Short mmCIF file of C-alpha atoms and ligand atoms in Angstrom, two decimals:
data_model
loop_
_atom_site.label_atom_id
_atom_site.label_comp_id
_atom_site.label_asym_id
_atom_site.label_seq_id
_atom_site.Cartn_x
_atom_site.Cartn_y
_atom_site.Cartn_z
CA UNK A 1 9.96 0.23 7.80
CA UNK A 2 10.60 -2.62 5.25
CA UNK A 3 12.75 -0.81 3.03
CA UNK A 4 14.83 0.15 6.34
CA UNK A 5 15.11 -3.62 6.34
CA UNK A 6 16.00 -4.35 3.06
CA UNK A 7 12.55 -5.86 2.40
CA UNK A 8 10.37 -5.84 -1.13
CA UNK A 9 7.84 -2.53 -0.99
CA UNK A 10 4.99 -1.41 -2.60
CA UNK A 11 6.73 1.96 -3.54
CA UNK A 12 9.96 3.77 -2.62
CA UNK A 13 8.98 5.07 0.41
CA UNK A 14 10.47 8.97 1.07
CA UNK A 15 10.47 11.93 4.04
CA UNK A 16 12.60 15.15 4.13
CA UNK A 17 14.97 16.01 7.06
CA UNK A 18 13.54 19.21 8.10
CA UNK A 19 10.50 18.62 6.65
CA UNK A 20 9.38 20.49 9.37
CA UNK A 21 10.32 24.07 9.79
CA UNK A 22 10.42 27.18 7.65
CA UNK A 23 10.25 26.18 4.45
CA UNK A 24 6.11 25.65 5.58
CA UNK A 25 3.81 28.83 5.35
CA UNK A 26 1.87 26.56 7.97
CA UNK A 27 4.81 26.66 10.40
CA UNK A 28 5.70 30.07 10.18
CA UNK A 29 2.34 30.37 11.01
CA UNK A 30 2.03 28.66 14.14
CA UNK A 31 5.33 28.78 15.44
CA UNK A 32 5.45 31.83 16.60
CA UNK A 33 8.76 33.95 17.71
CA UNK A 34 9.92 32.22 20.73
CA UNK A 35 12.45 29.82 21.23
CA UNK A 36 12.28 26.53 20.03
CA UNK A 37 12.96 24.95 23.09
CA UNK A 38 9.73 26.23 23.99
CA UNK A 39 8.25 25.10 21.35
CA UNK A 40 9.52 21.91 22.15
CA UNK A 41 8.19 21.34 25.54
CA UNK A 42 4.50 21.54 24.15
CA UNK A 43 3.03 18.69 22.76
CA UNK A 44 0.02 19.43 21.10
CA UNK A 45 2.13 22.01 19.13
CA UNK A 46 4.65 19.72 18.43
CA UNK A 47 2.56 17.06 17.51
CA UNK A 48 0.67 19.27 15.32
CA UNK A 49 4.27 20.72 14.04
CA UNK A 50 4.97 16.95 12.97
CA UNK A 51 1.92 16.44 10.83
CA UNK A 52 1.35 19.72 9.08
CA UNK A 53 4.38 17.91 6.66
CA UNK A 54 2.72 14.80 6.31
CA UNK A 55 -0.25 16.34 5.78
CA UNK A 56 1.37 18.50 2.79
CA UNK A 57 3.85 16.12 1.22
CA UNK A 58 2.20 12.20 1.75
CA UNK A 59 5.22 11.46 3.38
CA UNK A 60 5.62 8.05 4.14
CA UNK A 61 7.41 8.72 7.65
CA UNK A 62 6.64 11.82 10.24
CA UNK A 63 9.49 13.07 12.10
CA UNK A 64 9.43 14.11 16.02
CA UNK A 65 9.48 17.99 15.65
CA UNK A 66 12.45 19.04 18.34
CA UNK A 67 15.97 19.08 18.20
CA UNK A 68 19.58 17.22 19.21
CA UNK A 69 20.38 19.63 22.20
CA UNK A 70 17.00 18.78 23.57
CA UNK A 71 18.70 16.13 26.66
CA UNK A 72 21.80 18.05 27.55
CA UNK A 73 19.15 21.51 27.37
CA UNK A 74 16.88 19.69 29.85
CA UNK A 75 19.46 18.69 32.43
CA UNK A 76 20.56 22.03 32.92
CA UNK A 77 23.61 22.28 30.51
CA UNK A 78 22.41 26.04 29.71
CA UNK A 79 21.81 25.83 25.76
CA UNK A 80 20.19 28.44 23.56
CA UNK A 81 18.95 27.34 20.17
CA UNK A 82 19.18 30.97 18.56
CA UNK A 83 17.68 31.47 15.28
CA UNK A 84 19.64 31.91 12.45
CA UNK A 85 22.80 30.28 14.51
CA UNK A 86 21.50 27.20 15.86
CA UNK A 87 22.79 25.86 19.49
CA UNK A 88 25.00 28.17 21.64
CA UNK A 89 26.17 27.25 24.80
CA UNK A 90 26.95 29.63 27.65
CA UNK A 91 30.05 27.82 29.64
CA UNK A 92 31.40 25.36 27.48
CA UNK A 93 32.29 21.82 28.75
CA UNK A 94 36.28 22.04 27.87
CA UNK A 95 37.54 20.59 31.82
CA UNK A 96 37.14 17.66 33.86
CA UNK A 97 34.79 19.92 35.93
CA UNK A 98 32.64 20.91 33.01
CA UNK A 99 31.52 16.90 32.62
CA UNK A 100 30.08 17.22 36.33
CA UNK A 101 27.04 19.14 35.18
CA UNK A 102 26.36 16.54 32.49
CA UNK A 103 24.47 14.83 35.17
CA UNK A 104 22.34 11.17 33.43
CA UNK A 105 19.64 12.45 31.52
CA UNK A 106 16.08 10.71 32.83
CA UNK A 107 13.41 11.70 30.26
CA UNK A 108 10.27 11.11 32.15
CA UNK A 109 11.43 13.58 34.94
CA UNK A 110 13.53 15.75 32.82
CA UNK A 111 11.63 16.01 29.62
CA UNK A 112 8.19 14.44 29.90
CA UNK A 113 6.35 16.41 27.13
CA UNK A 114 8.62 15.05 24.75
CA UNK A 115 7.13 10.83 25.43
CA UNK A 116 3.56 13.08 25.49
CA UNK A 117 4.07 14.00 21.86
CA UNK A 118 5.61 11.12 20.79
CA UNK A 119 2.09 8.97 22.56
CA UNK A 120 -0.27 11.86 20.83
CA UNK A 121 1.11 11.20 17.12
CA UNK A 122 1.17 7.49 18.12
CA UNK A 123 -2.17 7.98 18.14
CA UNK A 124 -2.61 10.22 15.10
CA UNK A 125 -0.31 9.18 12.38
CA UNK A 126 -1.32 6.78 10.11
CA UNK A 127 2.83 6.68 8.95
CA UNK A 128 5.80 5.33 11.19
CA UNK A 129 6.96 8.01 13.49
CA UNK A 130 10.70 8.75 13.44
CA UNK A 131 12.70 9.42 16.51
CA UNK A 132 16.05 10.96 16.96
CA UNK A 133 18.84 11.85 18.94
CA UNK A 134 22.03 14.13 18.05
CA UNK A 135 24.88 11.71 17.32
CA UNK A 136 28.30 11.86 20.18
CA UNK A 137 30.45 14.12 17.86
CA UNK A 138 27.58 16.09 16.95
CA UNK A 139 26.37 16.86 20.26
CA UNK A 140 30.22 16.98 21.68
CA UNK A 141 31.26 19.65 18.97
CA UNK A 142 28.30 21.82 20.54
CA UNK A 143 29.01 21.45 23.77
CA UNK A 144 33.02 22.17 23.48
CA UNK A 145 33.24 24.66 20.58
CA UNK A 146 30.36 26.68 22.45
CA UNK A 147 28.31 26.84 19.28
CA UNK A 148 28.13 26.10 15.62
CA UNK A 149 32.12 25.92 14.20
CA UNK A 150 33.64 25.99 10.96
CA UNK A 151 36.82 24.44 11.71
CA UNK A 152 35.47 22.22 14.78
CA UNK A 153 38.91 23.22 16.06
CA UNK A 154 38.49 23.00 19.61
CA UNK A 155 36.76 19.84 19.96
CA UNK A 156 39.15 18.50 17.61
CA UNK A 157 42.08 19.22 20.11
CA UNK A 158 40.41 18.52 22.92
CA UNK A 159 39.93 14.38 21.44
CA UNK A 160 43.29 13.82 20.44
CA UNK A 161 44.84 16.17 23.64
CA UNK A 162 42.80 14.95 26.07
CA UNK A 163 41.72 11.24 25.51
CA UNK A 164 40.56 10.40 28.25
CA UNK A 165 38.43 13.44 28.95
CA UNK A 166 37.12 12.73 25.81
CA UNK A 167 36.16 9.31 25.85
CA UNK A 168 34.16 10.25 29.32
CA UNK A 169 32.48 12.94 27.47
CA UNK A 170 31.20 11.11 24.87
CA UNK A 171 30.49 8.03 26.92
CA UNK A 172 28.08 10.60 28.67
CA UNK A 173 26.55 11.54 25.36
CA UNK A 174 26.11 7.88 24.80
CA UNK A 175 24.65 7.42 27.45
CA UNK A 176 21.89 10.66 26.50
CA UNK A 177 21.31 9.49 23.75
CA UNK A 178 20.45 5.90 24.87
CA UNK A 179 17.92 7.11 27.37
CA UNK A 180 16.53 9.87 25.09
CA UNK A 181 16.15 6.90 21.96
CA UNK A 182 14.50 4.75 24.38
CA UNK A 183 12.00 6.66 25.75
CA UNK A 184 10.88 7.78 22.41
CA UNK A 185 10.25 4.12 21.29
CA UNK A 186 8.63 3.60 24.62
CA UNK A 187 5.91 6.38 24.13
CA UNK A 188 4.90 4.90 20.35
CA UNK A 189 8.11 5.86 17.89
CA UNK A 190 8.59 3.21 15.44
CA UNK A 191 12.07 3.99 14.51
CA UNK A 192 15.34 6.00 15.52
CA UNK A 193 17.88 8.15 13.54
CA UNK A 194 21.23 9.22 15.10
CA UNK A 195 21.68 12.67 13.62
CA UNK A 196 25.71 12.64 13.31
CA UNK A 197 25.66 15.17 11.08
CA UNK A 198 28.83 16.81 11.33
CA UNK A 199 31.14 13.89 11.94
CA UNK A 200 32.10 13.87 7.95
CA UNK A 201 35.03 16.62 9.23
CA UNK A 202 37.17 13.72 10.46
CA UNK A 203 39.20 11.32 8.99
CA UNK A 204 38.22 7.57 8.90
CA UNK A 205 40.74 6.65 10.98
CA UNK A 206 39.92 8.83 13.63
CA UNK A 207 36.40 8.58 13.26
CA UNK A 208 37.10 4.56 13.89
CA UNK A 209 39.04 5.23 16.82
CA UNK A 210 37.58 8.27 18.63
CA UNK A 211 33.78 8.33 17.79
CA UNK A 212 32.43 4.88 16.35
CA UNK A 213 32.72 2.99 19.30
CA UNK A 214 30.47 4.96 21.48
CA UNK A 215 28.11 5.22 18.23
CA UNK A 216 28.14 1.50 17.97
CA UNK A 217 27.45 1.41 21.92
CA UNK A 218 24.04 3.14 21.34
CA UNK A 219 23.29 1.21 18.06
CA UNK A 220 24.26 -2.11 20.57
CA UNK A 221 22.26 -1.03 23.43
CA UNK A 222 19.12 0.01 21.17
CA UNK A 223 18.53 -2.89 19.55
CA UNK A 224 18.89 -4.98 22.92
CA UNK A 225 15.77 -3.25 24.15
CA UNK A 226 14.22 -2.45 20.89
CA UNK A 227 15.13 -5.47 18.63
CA UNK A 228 14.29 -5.42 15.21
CA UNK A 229 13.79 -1.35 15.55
CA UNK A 230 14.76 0.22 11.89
CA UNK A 231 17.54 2.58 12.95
CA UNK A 232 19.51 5.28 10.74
CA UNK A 233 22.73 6.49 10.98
CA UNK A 234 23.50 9.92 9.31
CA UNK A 235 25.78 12.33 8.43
CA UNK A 236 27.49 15.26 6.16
CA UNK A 237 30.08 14.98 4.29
CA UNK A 238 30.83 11.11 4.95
CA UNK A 239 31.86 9.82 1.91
CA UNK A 240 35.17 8.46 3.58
CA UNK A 241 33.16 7.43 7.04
CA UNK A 242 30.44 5.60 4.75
CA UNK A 243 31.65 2.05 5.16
CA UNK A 244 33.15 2.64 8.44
CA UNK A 245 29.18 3.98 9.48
CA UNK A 246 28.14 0.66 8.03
CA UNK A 247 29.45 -1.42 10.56
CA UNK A 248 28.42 0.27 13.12
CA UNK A 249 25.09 -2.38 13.67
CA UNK A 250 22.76 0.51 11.98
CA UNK A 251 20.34 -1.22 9.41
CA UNK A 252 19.94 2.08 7.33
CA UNK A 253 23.11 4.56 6.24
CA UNK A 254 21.88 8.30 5.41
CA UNK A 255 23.80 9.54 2.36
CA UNK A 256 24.51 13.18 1.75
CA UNK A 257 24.38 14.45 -1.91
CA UNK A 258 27.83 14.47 -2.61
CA UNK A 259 28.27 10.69 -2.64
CA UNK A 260 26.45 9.30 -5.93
CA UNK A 261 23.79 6.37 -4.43
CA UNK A 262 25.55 3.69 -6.57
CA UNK A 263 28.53 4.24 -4.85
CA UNK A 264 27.27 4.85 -1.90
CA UNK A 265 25.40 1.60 -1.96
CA UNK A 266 28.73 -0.21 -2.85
CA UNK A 267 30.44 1.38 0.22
CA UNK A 268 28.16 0.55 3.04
CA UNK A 269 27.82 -3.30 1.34
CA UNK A 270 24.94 -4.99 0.69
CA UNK A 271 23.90 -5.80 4.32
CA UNK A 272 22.80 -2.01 5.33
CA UNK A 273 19.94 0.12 3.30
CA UNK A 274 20.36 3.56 2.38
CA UNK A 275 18.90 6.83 2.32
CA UNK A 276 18.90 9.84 0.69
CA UNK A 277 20.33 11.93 -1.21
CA UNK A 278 18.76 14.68 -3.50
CA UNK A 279 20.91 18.09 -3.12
CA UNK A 280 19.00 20.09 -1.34
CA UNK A 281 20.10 23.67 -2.58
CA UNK A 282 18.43 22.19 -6.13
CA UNK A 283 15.21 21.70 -4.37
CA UNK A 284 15.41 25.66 -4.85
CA UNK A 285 16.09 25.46 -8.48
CA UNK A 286 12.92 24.73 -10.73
CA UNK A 287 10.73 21.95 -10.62
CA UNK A 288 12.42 20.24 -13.56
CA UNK A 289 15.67 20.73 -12.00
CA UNK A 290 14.70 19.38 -8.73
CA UNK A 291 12.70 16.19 -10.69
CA UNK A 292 15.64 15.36 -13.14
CA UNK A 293 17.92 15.17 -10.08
CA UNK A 294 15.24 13.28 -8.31
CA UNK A 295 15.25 10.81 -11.24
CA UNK A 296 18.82 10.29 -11.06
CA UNK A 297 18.59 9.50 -7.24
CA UNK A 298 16.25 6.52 -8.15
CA UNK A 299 17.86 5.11 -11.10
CA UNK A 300 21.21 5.19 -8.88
CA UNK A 301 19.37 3.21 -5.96
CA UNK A 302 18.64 0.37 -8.76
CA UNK A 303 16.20 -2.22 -8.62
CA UNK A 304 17.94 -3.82 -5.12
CA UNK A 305 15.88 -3.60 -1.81
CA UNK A 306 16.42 -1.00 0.78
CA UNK A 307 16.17 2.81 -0.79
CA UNK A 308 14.80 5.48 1.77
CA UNK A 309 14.65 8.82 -0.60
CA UNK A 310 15.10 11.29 1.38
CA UNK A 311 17.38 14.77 0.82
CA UNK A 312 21.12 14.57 1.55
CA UNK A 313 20.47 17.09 4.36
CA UNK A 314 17.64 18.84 5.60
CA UNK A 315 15.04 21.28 3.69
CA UNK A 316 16.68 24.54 3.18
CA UNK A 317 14.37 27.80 4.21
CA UNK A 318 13.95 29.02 1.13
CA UNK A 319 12.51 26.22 -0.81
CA UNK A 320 9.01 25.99 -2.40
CA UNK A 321 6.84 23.29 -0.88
CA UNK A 322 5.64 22.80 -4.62
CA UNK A 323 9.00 21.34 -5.54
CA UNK A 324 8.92 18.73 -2.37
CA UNK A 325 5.68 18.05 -3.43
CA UNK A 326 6.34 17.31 -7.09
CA UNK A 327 9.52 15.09 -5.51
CA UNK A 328 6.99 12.73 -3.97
CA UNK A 329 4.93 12.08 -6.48
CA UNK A 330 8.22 11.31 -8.76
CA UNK A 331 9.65 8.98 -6.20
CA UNK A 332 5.87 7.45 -5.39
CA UNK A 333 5.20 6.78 -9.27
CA UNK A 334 9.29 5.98 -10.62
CA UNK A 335 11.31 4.08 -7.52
CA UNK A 336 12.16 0.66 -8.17
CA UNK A 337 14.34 -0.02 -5.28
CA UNK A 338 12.74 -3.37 -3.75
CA UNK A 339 9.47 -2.41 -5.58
CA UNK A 340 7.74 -5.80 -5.84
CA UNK A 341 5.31 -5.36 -9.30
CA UNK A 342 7.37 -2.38 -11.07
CA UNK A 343 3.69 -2.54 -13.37
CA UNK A 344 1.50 -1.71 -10.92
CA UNK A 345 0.81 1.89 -10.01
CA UNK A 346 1.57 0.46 -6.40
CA UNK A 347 0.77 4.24 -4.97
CA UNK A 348 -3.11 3.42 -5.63
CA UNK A 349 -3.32 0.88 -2.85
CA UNK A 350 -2.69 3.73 -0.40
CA UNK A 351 -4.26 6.74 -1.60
CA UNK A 352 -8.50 6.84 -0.95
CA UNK A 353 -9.81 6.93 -4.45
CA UNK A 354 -7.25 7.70 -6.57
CA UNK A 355 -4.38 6.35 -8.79
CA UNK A 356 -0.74 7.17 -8.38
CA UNK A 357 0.48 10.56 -9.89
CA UNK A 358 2.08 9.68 -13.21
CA UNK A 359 1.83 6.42 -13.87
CA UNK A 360 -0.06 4.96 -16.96
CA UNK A 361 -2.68 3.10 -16.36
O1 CP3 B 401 11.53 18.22 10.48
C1 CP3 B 401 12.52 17.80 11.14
O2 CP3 B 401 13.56 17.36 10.62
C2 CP3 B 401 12.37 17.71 12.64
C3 CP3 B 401 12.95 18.64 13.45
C4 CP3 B 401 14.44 18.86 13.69
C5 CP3 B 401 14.89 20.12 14.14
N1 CP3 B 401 16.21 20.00 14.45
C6 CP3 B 401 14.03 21.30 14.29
C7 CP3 B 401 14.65 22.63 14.17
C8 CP3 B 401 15.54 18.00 13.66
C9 CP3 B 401 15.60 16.56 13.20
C10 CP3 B 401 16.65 18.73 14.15
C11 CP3 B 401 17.98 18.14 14.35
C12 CP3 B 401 19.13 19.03 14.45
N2 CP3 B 401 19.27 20.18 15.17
C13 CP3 B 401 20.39 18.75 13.85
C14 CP3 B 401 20.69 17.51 13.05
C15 CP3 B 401 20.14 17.63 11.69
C16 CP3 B 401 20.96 18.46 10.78
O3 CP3 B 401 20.46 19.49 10.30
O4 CP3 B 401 22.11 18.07 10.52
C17 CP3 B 401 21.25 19.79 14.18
C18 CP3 B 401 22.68 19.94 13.73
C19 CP3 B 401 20.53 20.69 15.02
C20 CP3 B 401 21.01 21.94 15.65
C21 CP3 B 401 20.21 23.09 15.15
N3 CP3 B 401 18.95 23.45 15.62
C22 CP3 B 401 20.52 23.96 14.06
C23 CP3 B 401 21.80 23.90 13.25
C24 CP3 B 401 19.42 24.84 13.90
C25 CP3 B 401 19.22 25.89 12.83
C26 CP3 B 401 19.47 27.28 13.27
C27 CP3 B 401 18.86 28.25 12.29
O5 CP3 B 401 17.98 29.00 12.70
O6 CP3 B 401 19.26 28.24 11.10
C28 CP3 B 401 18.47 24.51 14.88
C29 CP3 B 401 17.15 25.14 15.04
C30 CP3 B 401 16.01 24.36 14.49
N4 CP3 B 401 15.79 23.05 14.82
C31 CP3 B 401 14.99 24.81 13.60
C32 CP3 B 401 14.12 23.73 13.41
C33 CP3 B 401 12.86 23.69 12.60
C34 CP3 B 401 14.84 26.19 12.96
C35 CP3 B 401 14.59 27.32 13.85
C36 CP3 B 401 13.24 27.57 14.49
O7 CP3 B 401 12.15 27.34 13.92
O8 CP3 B 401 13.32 28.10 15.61
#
């Protein structure tokens, strides 16, 4: 939460997008075959779902186990989350008529297991507890292409074709994504990441005109109930959006890997954190590949405040816990980003009994 705020820390603190999920023996385990929107709509499985990383890695943050079509599945939008694809969704909303059954989303009478889970790892985590909502292009492009899309062709059209159907459509998702943020802080989250994670296909100066202002709207309307709340603003492929994103009243700007940190850092200014941005496909190299890369992540964050590591996207499948593992204990022993006594093996303070990996004592 401090290095979200640019604040000094005892140690860089760092958590995986998708550090739930299949990459864990333990999931696979308990998850089960069905669909995840199932899955979702049980607490005590979520909230177990959310720790079994935090348990594994040390992670310094836990995040909600469920997923950015969660609102518009719950108020009867018909979305499938099929594995392997990701969300599908049966009639498309492509007409005027297609917005009337995005209805507001109210999540204690549409969703109410997810504030349950949210209040059980309240109670259980001894780490913040992220929250998250799909960003307005994000959840837009799903909801007009029909599904996962190369080109994002149709939903392209559709924003420049039809403005003003458009601008109602994402003033809708707004709107979802308001209520869902909310209600997570409500029921014990301690901050909020907008997941815009394929917005990075525009240009800047459509992103600007066509998708920031509803994205500032949430950020706005967030921090008039929540002030003070660390939120996160991320997305793939943003190098052009980056300093665009930064205005957008976020206090954190996720980084994909294909930005180096020092620049990223000097895009988004000096008034916004960052986070990110080891590759994940080399968390499926070696060990040493994954650490050297890890290294360079931290010596490009500097010695400035405000460094969340985290991946540049989410964990891939196929990677080996062990790597993730050995990741943490780099970034807990080497960051210096806003580290207050670079000396001390600052991980000791927070770990029962024993000293921080790697460092000389
Ligand atoms: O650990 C975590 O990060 C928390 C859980 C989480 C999930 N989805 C669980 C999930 C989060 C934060 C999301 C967000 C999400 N969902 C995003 C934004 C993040 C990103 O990756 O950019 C997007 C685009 C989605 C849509 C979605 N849901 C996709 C593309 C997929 C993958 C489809 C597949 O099978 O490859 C899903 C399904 C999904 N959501 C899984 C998990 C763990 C995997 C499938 C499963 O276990 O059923």
């Amino acid at each position: 939460m401090r290095a979200c705020r640019r604040q000094p820390v005892e140690r860089v603190p760092v958590w995986f997008m998708r550090q739930a999920g299949r990459s864990l023996p333990e999931y696979r385990a308990l998850r089960g075959s069905g669909s995840i929107l199932e899955a979702i709509a049980q607490p005590e499985l979520v909230a177990e779902l959310t720790l079994q990383p935090v348990r594994r890695y040390g992670a310094d943050a836990a995040i909600l186990f469920s997923d950015i079509v969660v609102p518009a599945a719950a108020i009867g939008v018909g979305v499938d989350v099929r594995p392997g694809t990701g969300p599908v969704v049966e009639h498309p909303v492509r007409s005027r008529s297609d917005l009337a059954r995005l209805r507001p989303f109210e999540p204690d009478v549409d969703a109410p297991w997810v504030g349950d889970a949210v209040s059980i790892l309240a109670r259980e985590l001894a780490v913040p507890l992220i929250g998250f909502a799909g960003g307005p292009f994000t959840v837009a492009s799903y909801l007009v292409e029909g599904g996962p899309s190369r080109t994002f062709a149709r939903v392209r059209a559709l924003m420049h074709g039809e403005p003003e159907l458009w601008f109602t459509l994402l003033d809708r998702l707004a709107d979802m994504a308001v209520a869902s943020l909310r209600s997570q802080l409500d029921a014990g989250a301690s901050a909020a990441q907008l997941f815009d994670s394929w917005a990075g296909v525009l240009p800047p100066h459509h992103y600007e005109r066509l998708v920031l202002p509803a994205t500032t709207r949430i950020l706005a309307e967030l921090a008039r109930s929540h002030p003070g709340v660390p939120t996160i603003l991320f997305g793939v492929g943003t190098g052009e959006l980056l300093s665009l994103m930064a205005t957008s009243g976020t206090q954190v700007v996720g980084v994909d890997w294909r930005v180096p940190l020092d620049v990223a850092r000097q895009r988004v200014g000096p008034d916004v954190a960052v986070q990110g941005n080891l590759d994940p496909a080399l968390c499926t190299a070696t060990i040493d590949v994954a650490l050297a890369e890890a290294r360079d992540v931290l010596t490009r964050a500097g010695d400035a405040p405000g460094h969340v590591f985290n991946l540049g996207h989410g964990v891939l499948p196929e990677t080996d816990p062990a790597v993730l593992e050995a990741v943490v204990e780099v970034v807990h022993a080497e960051g210096r980003a806003g580290v207050v006594d670079p000396t001390r093996p600052a991980a000791a303070a927070n770990r029962p009994g024993g000293r921080a990996p790697g460092v000389a004592t």
